[in-house]
Amino acid sequence: MALDNRRLAELAAHDDFLQRHNGPSDDDVAAMLATLDLECLESLVERTVPADIRLGRALALDPPRSEAEALDYLKRLARQNKVFKSYIGQGYHDTHLPPVIQRNVLENPGWYTAYTPYQPEIAQGRLEGLLNFQQMVMDLTGMALANASLLDEATAAAEAMALCKRANRKAKSDAFFVAADVLPQTLDVVRTRAAYFGFELIVAPAEELADADVFGALLQYPGDGGRVHDLAPLLAGAAARGIMTCVAADIMSLVLLAEPGALGADIVVGSSQRFGVPMGYGGPHAAFFATTDKLKRSIPGRIIGVSKDARGNTALRMAMQTREQHIRREKATSNICTAQALLANIAGFYAVYHGAEGLRTIAGRIHRLTTILAQGLRARGVELAHDSWFDTLRLTGVDAGKIHGRAMTHEINLRYFGNGDVGVSLDETTTTHDLDTLFDVLLGEEHDLSVAALDERIVAEGTSGIPAACRRESEFLTHPTFRRYRSETEMLRYLKRLENKDLSLTHAMIPLGSCTMKLNATSEMIPITWPEFASVHPFAPKEQVAGYRQMIDELAAFLVEITGYDHISMQPNSGAQGEYAGLVAIRRYQAAIGEGHRDVCLIPSSAHGTNPASAAMAQMKVVVVECDELGNIDTDDLRAKAERHGDALSAIMITYPSTHGVFETNVREVCKIVHAHGGQVYIDGANMNAQVGLARPGDFGGDVSHLNLHKTFCIPHGGGGPGMGPIGVKAHLAPFVSNHVVTPIEGVHADCGAVSAAAFGSASILPISWAYIKMMGARGLTRATELAILNANYVARRLQAHYPVLYRGVNGTVAHECIIDIRPLKAASGISEEDIAKRLMDYGFHAPTMSFPVPGTLMVEPTESESRYEIDRFCDAMIAIREEVRKVENGVWPVDDNPLVRAPHTMADLMDDAWERPYSRELGAFPSEAVKAAKVWPAVNRVDNVLGDRQLVCSCPSIDTYRD
Ligand SMILES: *Cc1c(COP(=O)(O)O)cnc(C)c1O
């Protein structure tokens, strides 16, 4: 009976995911190695990764599973989650994601594999989607402008607090007011931020704002517990006393409630989750952030603005990027980089699909059902904590234990307040049948209430939970976009039309250095819309989330093994949030050992902008460490600065391999120097794709790192989010990572505040990274790293005769990316890195990372997922472009009229009767055979950046402007 090992292996599931994830075949690898004059991959790795940091063994992970096996295993985990009907509310509500949006956006790689729209000419589709989102937020909040999403409501509130302080220079107070009925998880995150900004928090009933001496205030609308009260007098009173105000609002309630802008708020924040985005045990969801016109230059996050292209046509782009960390570094308005673009698009499309009437119907139903519930409960003598409501009731003086017992029988989750009150929040999915059940649960089965009879009385008497002063009077979503796409056919075509304007990984490689645009495998993506993962409330009781917890624990264990750290905190929902969480953990640890005075953070000049921005948020003083001419950290300068700041040195933040794409050989020494001066080492893990299986930051000196799961671990970029930025920490920091007020985390000190609204961040996308690691196994992950390095070195080798490669390691190799220098070429020809970036669009490619970390350069990261065929196609395009530049250099083409400065070329160019350029239409738009076969047309000509920032417009342009 027994099968020997060989025969077992033959019988094992055949499908080898490794072959699917990695681009190059064995033959390709051999050919590429030959190009590099190398015998084998191992010799490339030996030359590239310093011996003193090599792991020297295989990662200890279970053998890989096939795609089918991994999905099967994950399905079994998912089934351990119990999906109860949720009436918990507290910022998260069940919702119906319209299937046309689910299939054509959320489950569509044309949308989810795109990058942040830094190249607007090939991103007009998602830019329009995000502009719709902004318009929707502006309309519903009544504010002058809105950004294109933040990470969650709680961090948006924390950003609002920071903005109040920045904008309110007159206020002398360092205190910030938070109304007692702000959501508890929001207060938790605001508290963490306030501590490191040095703000005092005053938490008191909203009415007490009238007497508070503060620079700003945060109110909740409707309040936690459901009360709808007129904020206008409070907001006016605050304004009169020079206090800036932020209102955290429920987006669905705003359909019926007076908009906070009209009531006098300076800032309005909230979550757009219940506009079609599944709860997903905490995320991802798009938070919104809207302000008055006065605050437009200091609003955090990305903003989509309207500008014009080279033909004078309307074109969209990301506006005012000069406020962001890439330019302003520690003085940036915030550290937010990756946000929630995909989810903002979904929420925006939900509003497009339903329009104002549809939303009024949905919100009206929710309110009417809540009113029926309220009247029924009152008729049976139940006391409600508030006389007003939109969708939430708080029952007081009830027997919570009995209610809980009945609720469990009916598989219903309610909110249980500490004082014995019970909360019920209704949502779009609630039916009259659900109300019958709710009465049974809340009152016991003998209640004898009829929903129909209650409803009849409510309608006859015009009963409403919304006080007259709080009713919305104004129109919203009047723009044609929100009227046109009501049938599924029209909606489907609108979504497809937008998708077709954008370049994503479905078209070509996206060689963005530092971004790791690798395969987001379909099998990794499938579980995220399973109801067992998608429909779980983040505050569901622990007994109902066994599957989630096991998946998260397993993923954490994988990441511990991969990084060499002792513990993973899964809370931060972007890389930048991970940086902040890690630095805060360092500060808490240092305070606990009596070294709280340490506040200097050393950061190399080449660092990503989020590093200094995060350090500033953690109230650290940023001291820049210089790099030498080879791009490496200057150890002499480091030593001198570590010495100078000695006792004040808190930490260093380094990126490894460096943002220059090089494995510095002195990294152990760098860590040692900092440790010798009592500092901690933060290693930015964005470049983990060059290390997995070869080296571990926890082994060579790191105390903490964030991992961008949306880079190395296959979560798609979504056009600018979602992401996940969990941090790995050494044991001494583990008790100091983020805890959570609603979902306490084992092993973490109780007083460590949260950094995200949900305990495990955007939990519903974690199965993606879990599946990737599970299907690759130790050998596969290591192979992927080796191929990422091989592909980058192959690019460097193919391009080096045409463009100088800026930095290399000691043996002449690069890590997983390479920087090519455009400055000499620009000096000789007048053609800039931007011209090359735009010209690449004509060849069907997205540009590499432009001018980071070195101005005037392009940083190319091919990743392991790109085949030799595709990489050759890209290199061929780059080389052809180099020859085009030569024609400008040689005077064949004038410097102001050539295919480079005119790029990208659009259909409008080709149709132009007045074509009088020194090159043919064909060369303009079809410069390669590949684009003749399949062309991604840039939707607009080159977009005017200066105009877009000078005349900031962040709302949907009228349809007429598209026409003229
Ligand atoms: C991408 C990146 C970050 C920021 O990560 P987000 O998830 O976008 O916040 C930080 N550092 C480096 C080096 C990066 O490449």
GROMACS .gro file of N, CA and C in nm, residues 794-872:
model
  237
  794TYR      N    1   1.925   4.257  -1.528
  794TYR     CA    2   1.911   4.242  -1.673
  794TYR      C    3   1.871   4.376  -1.736
  795VAL      N    4   1.777   4.445  -1.672
  795VAL     CA    5   1.737   4.579  -1.721
  795VAL      C    6   1.859   4.672  -1.720
  796ALA      N    7   1.931   4.671  -1.608
  796ALA     CA    8   2.047   4.761  -1.596
  796ALA      C    9   2.147   4.731  -1.706
  797ARG      N   10   2.168   4.601  -1.733
  797ARG     CA   11   2.266   4.563  -1.834
  797ARG      C   12   2.220   4.604  -1.974
  798ARG      N   13   2.093   4.584  -2.001
  798ARG     CA   14   2.044   4.617  -2.135
  798ARG      C   15   2.042   4.769  -2.159
  799LEU      N   16   2.022   4.845  -2.053
  799LEU     CA   17   2.010   4.990  -2.071
  799LEU      C   18   2.141   5.065  -2.056
  800GLN      N   19   2.241   5.000  -1.996
  800GLN     CA   20   2.359   5.077  -1.955
  800GLN      C   21   2.436   5.141  -2.070
  801ALA      N   22   2.428   5.083  -2.189
  801ALA     CA   23   2.496   5.145  -2.302
  801ALA      C   24   2.422   5.269  -2.351
  802HIS      N   25   2.300   5.286  -2.306
  802HIS     CA   26   2.215   5.394  -2.357
  802HIS      C   27   2.187   5.502  -2.253
  803TYR      N   28   2.183   5.460  -2.130
  803TYR     CA   29   2.159   5.554  -2.020
  803TYR      C   30   2.254   5.517  -1.907
  804PRO      N   31   2.317   5.615  -1.843
  804PRO     CA   32   2.401   5.577  -1.729
  804PRO      C   33   2.317   5.521  -1.613
  805VAL      N   34   2.365   5.410  -1.556
  805VAL     CA   35   2.301   5.355  -1.436
  805VAL      C   36   2.369   5.419  -1.316
  806LEU      N   37   2.289   5.483  -1.231
  806LEU     CA   38   2.347   5.575  -1.133
  806LEU      C   39   2.424   5.505  -1.020
  807TYR      N   40   2.362   5.408  -0.955
  807TYR     CA   41   2.428   5.346  -0.839
  807TYR      C   42   2.435   5.195  -0.856
  808ARG      N   43   2.546   5.140  -0.807
  808ARG     CA   44   2.561   4.994  -0.807
  808ARG      C   45   2.628   4.953  -0.677
  809GLY      N   46   2.615   4.826  -0.644
  809GLY     CA   47   2.683   4.774  -0.527
  809GLY      C   48   2.830   4.752  -0.555
  810VAL      N   49   2.903   4.701  -0.455
  810VAL     CA   50   3.048   4.688  -0.467
  810VAL      C   51   3.090   4.599  -0.582
  811ASN      N   52   3.008   4.500  -0.617
  811ASN     CA   53   3.045   4.410  -0.727
  811ASN      C   54   2.979   4.446  -0.858
  812GLY      N   55   2.928   4.569  -0.865
  812GLY     CA   56   2.874   4.616  -0.992
  812GLY      C   57   2.730   4.575  -1.020
  813THR      N   58   2.667   4.508  -0.926
  813THR     CA   59   2.527   4.470  -0.947
  813THR      C   60   2.434   4.568  -0.876
  814VAL      N   61   2.306   4.563  -0.915
  814VAL     CA   62   2.204   4.640  -0.843
  814VAL      C   63   2.118   4.540  -0.766
  815ALA      N   64   2.030   4.594  -0.682
  815ALA     CA   65   1.940   4.506  -0.606
  815ALA      C   66   1.820   4.472  -0.693
  816HIS      N   67   1.701   4.505  -0.651
  816HIS     CA   68   1.580   4.466  -0.725
  816HIS      C   69   1.527   4.580  -0.811
  817GLU      N   70   1.604   4.689  -0.818
  817GLU     CA   71   1.563   4.803  -0.899
  817GLU      C   72   1.689   4.878  -0.938
  818CYS      N   73   1.678   4.963  -1.038
  818CYS     CA   74   1.795   5.040  -1.077
  818CYS      C   75   1.753   5.181  -1.119
  819ILE      N   76   1.843   5.275  -1.095
  819ILE     CA   77   1.816   5.415  -1.127
  819ILE      C   78   1.894   5.451  -1.252
  820ILE      N   79   1.823   5.501  -1.352
  820ILE     CA   80   1.896   5.550  -1.469
  820ILE      C   81   1.892   5.703  -1.469
  821ASP      N   82   2.005   5.759  -1.506
  821ASP     CA   83   2.026   5.902  -1.489
  821ASP      C   84   1.993   5.974  -1.619
  822ILE      N   85   1.897   6.064  -1.614
  822ILE     CA   86   1.857   6.137  -1.734
  822ILE      C   87   1.925   6.274  -1.740
  823ARG      N   88   1.991   6.315  -1.633
  823ARG     CA   89   2.045   6.451  -1.626
  823ARG      C   90   2.148   6.483  -1.735
  824PRO      N   91   2.243   6.390  -1.762
  824PRO     CA   92   2.340   6.423  -1.868
  824PRO      C   93   2.272   6.440  -2.003
  825LEU      N   94   2.174   6.352  -2.025
  825LEU     CA   95   2.102   6.354  -2.152
  825LEU      C   96   2.019   6.483  -2.164
  826LYS      N   97   1.965   6.525  -2.054
  826LYS     CA   98   1.885   6.648  -2.053
  826LYS      C   99   1.975   6.768  -2.081
  827ALA      N  100   2.093   6.767  -2.022
  827ALA     CA  101   2.186   6.877  -2.045
  827ALA      C  102   2.224   6.885  -2.193
  828ALA      N  103   2.239   6.768  -2.255
  828ALA     CA  104   2.283   6.766  -2.396
  828ALA      C  105   2.170   6.793  -2.495
  829SER      N  106   2.047   6.756  -2.457
  829SER     CA  107   1.939   6.760  -2.556
  829SER      C  108   1.822   6.850  -2.520
  830GLY      N  109   1.806   6.882  -2.393
  830GLY     CA  110   1.689   6.956  -2.349
  830GLY      C  111   1.569   6.867  -2.323
  831ILE      N  112   1.583   6.738  -2.347
  831ILE     CA  113   1.474   6.644  -2.321
  831ILE      C  114   1.481   6.600  -2.175
  832SER      N  115   1.366   6.605  -2.107
  832SER     CA  116   1.368   6.579  -1.963
  832SER      C  117   1.318   6.439  -1.931
  833GLU      N  118   1.335   6.401  -1.805
  833GLU     CA  119   1.283   6.272  -1.759
  833GLU      C  120   1.132   6.265  -1.777
  834GLU      N  121   1.066   6.381  -1.766
  834GLU     CA  122   0.921   6.381  -1.784
  834GLU      C  123   0.884   6.353  -1.930
  835ASP      N  124   0.959   6.410  -2.023
  835ASP     CA  125   0.934   6.383  -2.165
  835ASP      C  126   0.946   6.234  -2.194
  836ILE      N  127   1.047   6.173  -2.134
  836ILE     CA  128   1.066   6.028  -2.155
  836ILE      C  129   0.950   5.950  -2.094
  837ALA      N  130   0.909   5.994  -1.974
  837ALA     CA  131   0.797   5.927  -1.908
  837ALA      C  132   0.672   5.933  -1.996
  838LYS      N  133   0.646   6.049  -2.054
  838LYS     CA  134   0.525   6.064  -2.136
  838LYS      C  135   0.540   5.989  -2.268
  839ARG      N  136   0.660   5.989  -2.323
  839ARG     CA  137   0.682   5.918  -2.449
  839ARG      C  138   0.661   5.768  -2.431
  840LEU      N  139   0.696   5.716  -2.313
  840LEU     CA  140   0.675   5.573  -2.288
  840LEU      C  141   0.528   5.535  -2.306
  841MET      N  142   0.437   5.628  -2.278
  841MET     CA  143   0.295   5.599  -2.297
  841MET      C  144   0.265   5.566  -2.443
  842ASP      N  145   0.330   5.637  -2.534
  842ASP     CA  146   0.309   5.609  -2.676
  842ASP      C  147   0.354   5.467  -2.710
  843TYR      N  148   0.452   5.419  -2.636
  843TYR     CA  149   0.501   5.282  -2.656
  843TYR      C  150   0.420   5.181  -2.575
  844GLY      N  151   0.318   5.230  -2.503
  844GLY     CA  152   0.231   5.139  -2.429
  844GLY      C  153   0.275   5.108  -2.288
  845PHE      N  154   0.364   5.189  -2.231
  845PHE     CA  155   0.415   5.160  -2.096
  845PHE      C  156   0.384   5.273  -1.998
  846HIS      N  157   0.375   5.233  -1.873
  846HIS     CA  158   0.374   5.329  -1.764
  846HIS      C  159   0.519   5.366  -1.735
  847ALA      N  160   0.541   5.490  -1.701
  847ALA     CA  161   0.678   5.535  -1.671
  847ALA      C  162   0.729   5.470  -1.544
  848PRO      N  163   0.862   5.459  -1.532
  848PRO     CA  164   0.921   5.423  -1.403
  848PRO      C  165   0.900   5.537  -1.302
  849THR      N  166   0.942   5.516  -1.179
  849THR     CA  167   0.934   5.620  -1.077
  849THR      C  168   1.022   5.737  -1.119
  850MET      N  169   0.963   5.855  -1.115
  850MET     CA  170   1.032   5.973  -1.169
  850MET      C  171   1.088   6.060  -1.055
  851SER      N  172   1.216   6.092  -1.066
  851SER     CA  173   1.278   6.188  -0.974
  851SER      C  174   1.271   6.148  -0.827
  852PHE      N  175   1.260   6.021  -0.798
  852PHE     CA  176   1.278   5.971  -0.662
  852PHE      C  177   1.369   5.850  -0.670
  853PRO      N  178   1.467   5.840  -0.584
  853PRO     CA  179   1.505   5.936  -0.479
  853PRO      C  180   1.595   6.049  -0.529
  854VAL      N  181   1.634   6.045  -0.656
  854VAL     CA  182   1.724   6.148  -0.708
  854VAL      C  183   1.651   6.227  -0.817
  855PRO      N  184   1.645   6.358  -0.806
  855PRO     CA  185   1.581   6.439  -0.911
  855PRO      C  186   1.647   6.413  -1.046
  856GLY      N  187   1.567   6.415  -1.152
  856GLY     CA  188   1.624   6.399  -1.286
  856GLY      C  189   1.656   6.255  -1.323
  857THR      N  190   1.600   6.159  -1.250
  857THR     CA  191   1.629   6.019  -1.280
  857THR      C  192   1.499   5.940  -1.295
  858LEU      N  193   1.514   5.818  -1.345
  858LEU     CA  194   1.403   5.723  -1.351
  858LEU      C  195   1.446   5.597  -1.277
  859MET      N  196   1.359   5.546  -1.191
  859MET     CA  197   1.393   5.425  -1.116
  859MET      C  198   1.305   5.310  -1.164
  860VAL      N  199   1.370   5.205  -1.212
  860VAL     CA  200   1.301   5.093  -1.276
  860VAL      C  201   1.302   4.972  -1.183
  861GLU      N  202   1.184   4.917  -1.156
  861GLU     CA  203   1.174   4.793  -1.078
  861GLU      C  204   1.086   4.696  -1.154
  862PRO      N  205   1.145   4.595  -1.215
  862PRO     CA  206   1.063   4.506  -1.300
  862PRO      C  207   0.983   4.403  -1.221
  863THR      N  208   1.030   4.364  -1.105
  863THR     CA  209   0.976   4.254  -1.022
  863THR      C  210   0.995   4.119  -1.092
  864GLU      N  211   0.982   4.014  -1.012
  864GLU     CA  212   0.999   3.877  -1.062
  864GLU      C  213   0.885   3.834  -1.154
  865SER      N  214   0.772   3.905  -1.149
  865SER     CA  215   0.656   3.857  -1.224
  865SER      C  216   0.665   3.888  -1.372
  866GLU      N  217   0.754   3.977  -1.412
  866GLU     CA  218   0.763   4.011  -1.553
  866GLU      C  219   0.853   3.912  -1.627
  867SER      N  220   0.805   3.871  -1.742
  867SER     CA  221   0.880   3.776  -1.824
  867SER      C  222   0.993   3.848  -1.898
  868ARG      N  223   1.084   3.768  -1.950
  868ARG     CA  224   1.192   3.828  -2.029
  868ARG      C  225   1.134   3.897  -2.153
  869TYR      N  226   1.031   3.839  -2.209
  869TYR     CA  227   0.967   3.898  -2.326
  869TYR      C  228   0.922   4.041  -2.296
  870GLU      N  229   0.853   4.059  -2.183
  870GLU     CA  230   0.799   4.190  -2.149
  870GLU      C  231   0.911   4.288  -2.113
  871ILE      N  232   1.010   4.236  -2.042
  871ILE     CA  233   1.122   4.324  -2.004
  871ILE      C  234   1.199   4.369  -2.129
  872ASP      N  235   1.215   4.279  -2.222
  872ASP     CA  236   1.281   4.316  -2.348
  872ASP      C  237   1.200   4.422  -2.422
   0.00000   0.00000   0.00000
